[in-house]
Short mmCIF file of N, CA, C and O in Angstrom, two decimals:
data_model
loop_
_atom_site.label_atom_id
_atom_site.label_comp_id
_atom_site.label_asym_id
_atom_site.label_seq_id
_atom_site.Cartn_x
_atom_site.Cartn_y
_atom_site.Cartn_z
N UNK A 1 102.69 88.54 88.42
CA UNK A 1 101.83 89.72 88.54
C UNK A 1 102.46 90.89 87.79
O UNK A 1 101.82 91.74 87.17
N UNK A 2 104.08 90.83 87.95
CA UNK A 2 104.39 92.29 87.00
C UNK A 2 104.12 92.21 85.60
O UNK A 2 103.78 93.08 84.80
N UNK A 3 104.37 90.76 85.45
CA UNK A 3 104.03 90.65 83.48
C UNK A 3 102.56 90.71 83.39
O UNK A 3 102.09 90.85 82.26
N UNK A 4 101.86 90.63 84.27
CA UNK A 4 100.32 91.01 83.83
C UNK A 4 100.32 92.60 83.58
O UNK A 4 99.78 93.05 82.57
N UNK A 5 100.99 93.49 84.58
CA UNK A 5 100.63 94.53 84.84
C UNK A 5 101.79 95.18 83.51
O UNK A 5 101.81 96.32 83.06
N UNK A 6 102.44 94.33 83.24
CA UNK A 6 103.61 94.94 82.31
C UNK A 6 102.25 95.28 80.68
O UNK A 6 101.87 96.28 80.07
N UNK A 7 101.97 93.83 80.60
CA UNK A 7 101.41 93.54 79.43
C UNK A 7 100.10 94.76 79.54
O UNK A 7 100.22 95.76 78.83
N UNK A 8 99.02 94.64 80.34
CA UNK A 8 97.96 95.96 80.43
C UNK A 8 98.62 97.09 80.02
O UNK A 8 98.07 97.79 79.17
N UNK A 9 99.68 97.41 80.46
CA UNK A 9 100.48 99.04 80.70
C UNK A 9 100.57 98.91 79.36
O UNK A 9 99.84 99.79 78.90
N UNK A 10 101.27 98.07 78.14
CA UNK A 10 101.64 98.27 77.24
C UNK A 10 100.55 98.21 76.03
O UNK A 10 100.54 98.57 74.86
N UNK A 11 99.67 97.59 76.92
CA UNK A 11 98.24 97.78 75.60
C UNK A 11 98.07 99.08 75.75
O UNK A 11 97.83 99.54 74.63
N UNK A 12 98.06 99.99 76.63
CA UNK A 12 97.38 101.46 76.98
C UNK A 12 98.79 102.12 76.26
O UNK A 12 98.43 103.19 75.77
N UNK A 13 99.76 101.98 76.09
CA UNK A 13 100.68 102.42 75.36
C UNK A 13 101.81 103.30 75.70
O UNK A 13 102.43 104.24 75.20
N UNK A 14 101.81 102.33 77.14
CA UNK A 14 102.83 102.88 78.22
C UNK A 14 104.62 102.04 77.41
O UNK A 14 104.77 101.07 76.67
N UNK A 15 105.48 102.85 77.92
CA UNK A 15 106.45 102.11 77.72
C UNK A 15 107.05 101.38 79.14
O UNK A 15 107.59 102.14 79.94
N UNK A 16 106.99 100.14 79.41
CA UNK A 16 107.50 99.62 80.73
C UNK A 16 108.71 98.51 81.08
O UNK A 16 108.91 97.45 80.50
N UNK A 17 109.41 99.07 82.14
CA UNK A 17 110.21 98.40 82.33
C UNK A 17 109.91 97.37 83.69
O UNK A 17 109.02 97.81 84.42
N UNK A 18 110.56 96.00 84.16
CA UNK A 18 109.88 95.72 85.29
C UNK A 18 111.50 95.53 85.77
O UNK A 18 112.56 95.65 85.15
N UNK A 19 111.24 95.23 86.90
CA UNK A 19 112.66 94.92 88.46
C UNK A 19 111.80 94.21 88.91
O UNK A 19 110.59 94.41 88.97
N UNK A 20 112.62 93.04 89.38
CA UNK A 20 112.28 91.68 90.20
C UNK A 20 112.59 91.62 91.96
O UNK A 20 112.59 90.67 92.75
N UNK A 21 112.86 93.15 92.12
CA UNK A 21 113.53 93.29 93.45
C UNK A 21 113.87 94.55 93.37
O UNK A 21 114.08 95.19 92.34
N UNK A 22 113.94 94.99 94.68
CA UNK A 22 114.15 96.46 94.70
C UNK A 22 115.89 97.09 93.90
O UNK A 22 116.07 98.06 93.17
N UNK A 23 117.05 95.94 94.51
CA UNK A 23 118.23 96.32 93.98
C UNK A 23 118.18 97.13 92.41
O UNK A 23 118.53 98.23 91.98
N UNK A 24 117.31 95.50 91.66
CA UNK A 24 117.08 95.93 90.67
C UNK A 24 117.05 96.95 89.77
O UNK A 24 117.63 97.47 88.81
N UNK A 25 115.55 97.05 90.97
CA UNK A 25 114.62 98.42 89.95
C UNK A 25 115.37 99.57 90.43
O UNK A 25 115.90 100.09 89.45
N UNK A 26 115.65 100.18 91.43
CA UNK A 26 116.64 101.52 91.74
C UNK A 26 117.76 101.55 90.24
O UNK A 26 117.77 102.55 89.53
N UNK A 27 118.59 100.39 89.94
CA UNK A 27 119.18 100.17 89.13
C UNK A 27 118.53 100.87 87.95
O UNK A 27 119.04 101.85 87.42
N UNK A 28 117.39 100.33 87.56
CA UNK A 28 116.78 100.37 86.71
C UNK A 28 116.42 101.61 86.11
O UNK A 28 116.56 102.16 85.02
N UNK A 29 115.67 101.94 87.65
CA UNK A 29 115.46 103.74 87.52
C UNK A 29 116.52 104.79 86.97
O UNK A 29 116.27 105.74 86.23
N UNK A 30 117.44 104.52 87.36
CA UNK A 30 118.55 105.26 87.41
C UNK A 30 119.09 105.59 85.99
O UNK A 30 119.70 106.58 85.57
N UNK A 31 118.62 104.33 85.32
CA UNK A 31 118.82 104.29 83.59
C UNK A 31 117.81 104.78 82.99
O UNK A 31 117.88 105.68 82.15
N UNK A 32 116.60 104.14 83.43
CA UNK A 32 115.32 104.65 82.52
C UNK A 32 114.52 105.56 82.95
O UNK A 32 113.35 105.53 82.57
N UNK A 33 114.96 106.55 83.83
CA UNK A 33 114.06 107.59 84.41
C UNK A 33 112.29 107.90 83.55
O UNK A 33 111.87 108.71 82.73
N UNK A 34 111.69 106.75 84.33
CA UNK A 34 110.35 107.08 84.30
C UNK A 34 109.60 107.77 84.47
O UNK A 34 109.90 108.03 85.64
N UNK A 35 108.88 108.28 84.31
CA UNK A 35 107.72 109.29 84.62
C UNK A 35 106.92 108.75 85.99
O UNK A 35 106.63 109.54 86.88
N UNK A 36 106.61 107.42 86.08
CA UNK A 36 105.84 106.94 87.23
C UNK A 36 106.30 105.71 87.75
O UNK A 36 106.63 104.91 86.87
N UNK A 37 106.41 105.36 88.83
CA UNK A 37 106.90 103.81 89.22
C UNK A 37 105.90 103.81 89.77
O UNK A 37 105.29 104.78 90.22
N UNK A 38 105.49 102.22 89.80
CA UNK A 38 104.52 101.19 90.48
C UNK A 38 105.42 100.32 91.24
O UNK A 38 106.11 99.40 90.79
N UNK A 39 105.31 100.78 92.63
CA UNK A 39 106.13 100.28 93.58
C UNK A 39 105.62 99.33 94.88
O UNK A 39 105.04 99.68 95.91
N UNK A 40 106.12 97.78 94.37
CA UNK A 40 105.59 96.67 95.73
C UNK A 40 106.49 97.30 96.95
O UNK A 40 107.39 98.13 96.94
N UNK A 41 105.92 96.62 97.92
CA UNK A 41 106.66 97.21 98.81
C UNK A 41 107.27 95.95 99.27
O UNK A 41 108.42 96.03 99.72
N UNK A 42 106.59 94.59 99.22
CA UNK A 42 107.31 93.11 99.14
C UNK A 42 108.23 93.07 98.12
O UNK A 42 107.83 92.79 96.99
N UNK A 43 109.62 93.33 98.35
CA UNK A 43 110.36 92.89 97.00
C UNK A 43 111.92 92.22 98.10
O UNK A 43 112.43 92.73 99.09
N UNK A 44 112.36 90.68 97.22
CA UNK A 44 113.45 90.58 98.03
C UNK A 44 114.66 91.42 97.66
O UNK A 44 114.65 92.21 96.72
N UNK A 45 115.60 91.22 98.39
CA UNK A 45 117.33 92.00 98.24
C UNK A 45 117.10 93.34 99.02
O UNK A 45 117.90 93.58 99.92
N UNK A 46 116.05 94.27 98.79
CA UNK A 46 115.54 95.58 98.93
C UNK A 46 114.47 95.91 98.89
O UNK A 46 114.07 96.19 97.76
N UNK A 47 113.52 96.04 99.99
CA UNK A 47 112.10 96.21 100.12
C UNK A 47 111.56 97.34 99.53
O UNK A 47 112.32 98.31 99.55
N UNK A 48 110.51 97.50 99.02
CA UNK A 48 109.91 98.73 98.53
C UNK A 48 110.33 100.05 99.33
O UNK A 48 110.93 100.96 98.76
N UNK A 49 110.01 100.10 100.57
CA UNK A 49 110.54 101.38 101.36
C UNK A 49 111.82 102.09 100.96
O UNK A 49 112.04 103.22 100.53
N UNK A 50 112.78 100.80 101.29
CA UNK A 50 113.83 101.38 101.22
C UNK A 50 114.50 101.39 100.30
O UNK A 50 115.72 101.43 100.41
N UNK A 51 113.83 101.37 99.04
CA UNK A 51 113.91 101.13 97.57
C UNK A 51 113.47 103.06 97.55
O UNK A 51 114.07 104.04 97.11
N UNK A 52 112.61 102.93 98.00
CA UNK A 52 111.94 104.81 98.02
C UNK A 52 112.46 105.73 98.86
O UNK A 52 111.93 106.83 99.03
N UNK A 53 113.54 105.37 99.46
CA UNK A 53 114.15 106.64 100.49
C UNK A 53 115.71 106.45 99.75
O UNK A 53 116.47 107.39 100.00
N UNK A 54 116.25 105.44 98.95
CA UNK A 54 117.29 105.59 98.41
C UNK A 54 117.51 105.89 97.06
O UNK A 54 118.60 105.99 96.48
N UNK A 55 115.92 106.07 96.43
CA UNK A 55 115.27 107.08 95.08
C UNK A 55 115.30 108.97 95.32
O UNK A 55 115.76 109.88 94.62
N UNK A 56 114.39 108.94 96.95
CA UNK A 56 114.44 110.06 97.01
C UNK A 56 115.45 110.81 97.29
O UNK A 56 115.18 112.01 97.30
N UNK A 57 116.62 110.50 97.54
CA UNK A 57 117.83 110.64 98.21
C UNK A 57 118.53 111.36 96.80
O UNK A 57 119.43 112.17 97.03
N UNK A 58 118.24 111.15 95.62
CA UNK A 58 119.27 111.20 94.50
C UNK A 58 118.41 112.58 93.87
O UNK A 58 117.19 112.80 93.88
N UNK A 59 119.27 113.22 93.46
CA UNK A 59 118.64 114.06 92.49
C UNK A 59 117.99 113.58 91.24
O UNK A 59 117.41 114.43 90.57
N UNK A 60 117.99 113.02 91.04
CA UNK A 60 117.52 112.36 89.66
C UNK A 60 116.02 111.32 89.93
O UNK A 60 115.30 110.84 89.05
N UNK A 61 115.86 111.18 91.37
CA UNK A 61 114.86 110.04 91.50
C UNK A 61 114.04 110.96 93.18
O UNK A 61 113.49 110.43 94.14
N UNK A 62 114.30 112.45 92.90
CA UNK A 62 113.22 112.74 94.10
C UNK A 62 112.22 113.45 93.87
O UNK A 62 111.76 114.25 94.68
N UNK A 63 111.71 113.20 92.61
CA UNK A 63 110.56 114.14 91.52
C UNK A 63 109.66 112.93 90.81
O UNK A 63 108.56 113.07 90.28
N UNK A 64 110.36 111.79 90.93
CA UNK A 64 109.76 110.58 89.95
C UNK A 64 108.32 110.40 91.06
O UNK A 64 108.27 110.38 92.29
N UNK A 65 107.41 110.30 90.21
CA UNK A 65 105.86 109.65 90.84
C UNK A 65 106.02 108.59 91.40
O UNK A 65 106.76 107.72 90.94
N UNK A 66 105.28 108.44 92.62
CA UNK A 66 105.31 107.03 92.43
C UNK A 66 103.83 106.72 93.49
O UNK A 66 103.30 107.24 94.47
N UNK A 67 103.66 105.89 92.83
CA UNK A 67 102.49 104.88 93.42
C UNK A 67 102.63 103.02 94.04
O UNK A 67 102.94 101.93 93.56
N UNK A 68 102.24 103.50 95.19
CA UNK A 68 102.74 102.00 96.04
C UNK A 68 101.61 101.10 95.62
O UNK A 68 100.51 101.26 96.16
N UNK A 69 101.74 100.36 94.90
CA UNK A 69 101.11 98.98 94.25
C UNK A 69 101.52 97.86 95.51
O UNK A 69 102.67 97.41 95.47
N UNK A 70 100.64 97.40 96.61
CA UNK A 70 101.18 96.37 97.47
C UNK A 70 99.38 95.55 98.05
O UNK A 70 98.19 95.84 97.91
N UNK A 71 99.97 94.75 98.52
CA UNK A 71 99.19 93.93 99.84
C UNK A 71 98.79 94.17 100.60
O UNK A 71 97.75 93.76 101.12
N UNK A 72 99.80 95.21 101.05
CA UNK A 72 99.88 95.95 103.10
C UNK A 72 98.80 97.00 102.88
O UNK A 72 98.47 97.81 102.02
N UNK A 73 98.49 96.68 103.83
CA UNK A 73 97.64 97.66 103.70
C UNK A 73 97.98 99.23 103.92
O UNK A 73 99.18 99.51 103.91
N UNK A 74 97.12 100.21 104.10
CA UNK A 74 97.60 101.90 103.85
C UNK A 74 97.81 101.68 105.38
O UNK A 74 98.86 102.15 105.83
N UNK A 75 96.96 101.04 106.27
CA UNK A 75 97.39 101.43 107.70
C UNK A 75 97.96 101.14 108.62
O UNK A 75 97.77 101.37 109.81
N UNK A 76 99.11 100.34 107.82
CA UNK A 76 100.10 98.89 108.44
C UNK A 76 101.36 99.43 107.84
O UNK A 76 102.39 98.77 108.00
N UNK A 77 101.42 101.07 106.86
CA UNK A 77 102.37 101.13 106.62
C UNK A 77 103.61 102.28 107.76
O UNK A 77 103.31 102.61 108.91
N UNK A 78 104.77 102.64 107.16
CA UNK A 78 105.28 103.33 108.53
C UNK A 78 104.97 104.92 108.15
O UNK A 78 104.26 105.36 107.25
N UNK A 79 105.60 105.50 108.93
CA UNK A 79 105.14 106.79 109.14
C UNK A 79 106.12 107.63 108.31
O UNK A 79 105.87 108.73 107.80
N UNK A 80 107.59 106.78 108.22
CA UNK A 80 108.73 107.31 107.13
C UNK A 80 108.00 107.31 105.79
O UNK A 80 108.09 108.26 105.01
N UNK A 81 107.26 106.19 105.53
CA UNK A 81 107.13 105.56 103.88
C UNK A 81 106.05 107.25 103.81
O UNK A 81 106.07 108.01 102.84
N UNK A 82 105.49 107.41 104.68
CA UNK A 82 104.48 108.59 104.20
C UNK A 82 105.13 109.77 104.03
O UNK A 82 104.73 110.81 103.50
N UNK A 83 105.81 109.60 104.35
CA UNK A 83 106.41 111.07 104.10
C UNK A 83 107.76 111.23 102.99
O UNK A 83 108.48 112.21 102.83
N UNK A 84 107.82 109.98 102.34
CA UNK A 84 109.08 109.87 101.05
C UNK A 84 107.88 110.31 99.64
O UNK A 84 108.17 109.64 98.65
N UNK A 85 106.61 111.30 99.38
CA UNK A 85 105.72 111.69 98.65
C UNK A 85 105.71 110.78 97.83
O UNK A 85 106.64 110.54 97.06
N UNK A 86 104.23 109.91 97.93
CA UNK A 86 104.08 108.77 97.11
C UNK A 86 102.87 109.47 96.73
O UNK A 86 102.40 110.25 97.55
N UNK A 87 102.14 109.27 95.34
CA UNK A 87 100.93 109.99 94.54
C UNK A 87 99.63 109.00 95.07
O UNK A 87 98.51 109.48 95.30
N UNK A 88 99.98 107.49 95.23
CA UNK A 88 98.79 107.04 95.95
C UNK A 88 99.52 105.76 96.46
O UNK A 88 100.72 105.49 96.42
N UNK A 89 98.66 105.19 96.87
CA UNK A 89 98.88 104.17 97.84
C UNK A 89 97.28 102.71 97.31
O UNK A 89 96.10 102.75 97.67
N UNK A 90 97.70 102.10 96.77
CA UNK A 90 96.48 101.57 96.12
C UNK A 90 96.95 99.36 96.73
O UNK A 90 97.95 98.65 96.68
N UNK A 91 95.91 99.25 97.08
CA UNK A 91 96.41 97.53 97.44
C UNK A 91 95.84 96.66 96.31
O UNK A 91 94.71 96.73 95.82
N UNK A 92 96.69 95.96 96.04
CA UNK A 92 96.65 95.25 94.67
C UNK A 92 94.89 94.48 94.87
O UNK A 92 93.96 94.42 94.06
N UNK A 93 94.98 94.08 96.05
CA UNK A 93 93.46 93.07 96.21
C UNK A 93 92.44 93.88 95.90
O UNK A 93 91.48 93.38 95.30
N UNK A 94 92.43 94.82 96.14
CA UNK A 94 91.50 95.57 95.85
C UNK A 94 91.11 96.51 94.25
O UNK A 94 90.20 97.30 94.01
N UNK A 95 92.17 96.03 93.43
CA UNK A 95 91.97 96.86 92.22
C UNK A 95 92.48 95.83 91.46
O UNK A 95 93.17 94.85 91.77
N UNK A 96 91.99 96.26 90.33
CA UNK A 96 92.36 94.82 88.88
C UNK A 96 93.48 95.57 88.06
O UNK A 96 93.61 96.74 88.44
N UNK A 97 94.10 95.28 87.29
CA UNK A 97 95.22 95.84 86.42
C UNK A 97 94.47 97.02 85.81
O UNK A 97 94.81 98.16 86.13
N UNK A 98 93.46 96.82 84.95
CA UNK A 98 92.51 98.04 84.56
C UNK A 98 92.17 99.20 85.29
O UNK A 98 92.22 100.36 84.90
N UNK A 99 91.78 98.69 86.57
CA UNK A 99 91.09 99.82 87.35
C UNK A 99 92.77 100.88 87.55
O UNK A 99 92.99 102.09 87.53
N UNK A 100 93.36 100.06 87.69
CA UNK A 100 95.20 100.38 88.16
C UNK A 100 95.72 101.61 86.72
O UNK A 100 96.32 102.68 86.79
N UNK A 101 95.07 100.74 85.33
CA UNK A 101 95.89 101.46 84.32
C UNK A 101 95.01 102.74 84.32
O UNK A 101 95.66 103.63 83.77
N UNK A 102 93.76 103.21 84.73
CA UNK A 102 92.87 104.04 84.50
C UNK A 102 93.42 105.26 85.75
O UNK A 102 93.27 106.49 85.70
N UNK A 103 94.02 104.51 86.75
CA UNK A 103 94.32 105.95 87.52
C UNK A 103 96.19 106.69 86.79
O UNK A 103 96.54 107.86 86.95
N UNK A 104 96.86 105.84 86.21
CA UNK A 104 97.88 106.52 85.56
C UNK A 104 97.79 107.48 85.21
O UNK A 104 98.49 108.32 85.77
N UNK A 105 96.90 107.92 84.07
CA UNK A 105 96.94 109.41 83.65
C UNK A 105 96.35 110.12 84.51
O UNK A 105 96.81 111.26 84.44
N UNK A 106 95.57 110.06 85.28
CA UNK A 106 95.13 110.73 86.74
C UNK A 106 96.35 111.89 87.21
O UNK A 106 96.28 113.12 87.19
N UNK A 107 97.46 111.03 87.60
CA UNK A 107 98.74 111.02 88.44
C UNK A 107 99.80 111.61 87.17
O UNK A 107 100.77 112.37 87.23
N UNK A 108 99.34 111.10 86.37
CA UNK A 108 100.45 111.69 85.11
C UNK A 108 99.99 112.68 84.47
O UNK A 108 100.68 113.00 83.50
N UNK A 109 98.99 113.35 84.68
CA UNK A 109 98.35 114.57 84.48
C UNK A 109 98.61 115.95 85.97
O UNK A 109 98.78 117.17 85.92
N UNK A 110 98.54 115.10 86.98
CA UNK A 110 98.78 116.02 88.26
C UNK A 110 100.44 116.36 87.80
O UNK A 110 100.87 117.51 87.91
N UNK A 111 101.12 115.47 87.39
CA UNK A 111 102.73 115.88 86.98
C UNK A 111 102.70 116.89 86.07
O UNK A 111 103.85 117.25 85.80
N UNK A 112 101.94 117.43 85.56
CA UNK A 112 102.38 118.07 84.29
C UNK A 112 101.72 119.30 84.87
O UNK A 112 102.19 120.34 84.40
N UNK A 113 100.83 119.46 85.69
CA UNK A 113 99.99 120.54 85.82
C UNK A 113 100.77 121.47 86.95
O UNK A 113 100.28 122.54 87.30
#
């Protein structure tokens, strides 16, 4: 699913990096300070959550966008995850990679404004 969502992002002319796990991607972040993460909240080693409270924690990763790309639903999530400022909350079943790449500049426009 990330190389689908990798490959869409990069037709629209995003530059993207993916993490296979939360360890990862924090890793990841930390090097490639993105403008927006698309964040599962299923990831092994380090779950999405706590992938996002040990982002927001850093100076460098408590300004980054982010949008929870998951399964769970919005009302199954906890009451911490709402309050670490996520830009949306979108469940993968419900949206196609397209509908997904079309709200980016949405969210990457609210950043700039």
């Amino acid at each position: 699913i990330a190389e689908m969502y990798r490959f869409k992002l990069q037709q629209g002319g995003y530059e993207v990096q993916c993490a296979l796990n939360g360890e990862e991607g924090l890793a990841l972040v930390k090097n490639f300070r993105p403008d927006l993460i698309l964040l599962d909240l299923m990831m092994p080693k380090m779950n999405g959550e706590e992938m996002l409270k040990k982002l927001r924690a850093t100076d460098w990763g408590k300004d980054i966008k982010v949008i929870i790309l998951t399964n769970i639903t919005e009302d199954t999530m906890t009451s911490q995850l709402s309050s670490l400022k996520v830009e949306r909350y979108i469940v993968k079943a419900n949206y196609t990679p397209s509908q997904v790449a079309e709200i980016i500049p949405e969210v990457l426009a609210e950043q700039a404004s």
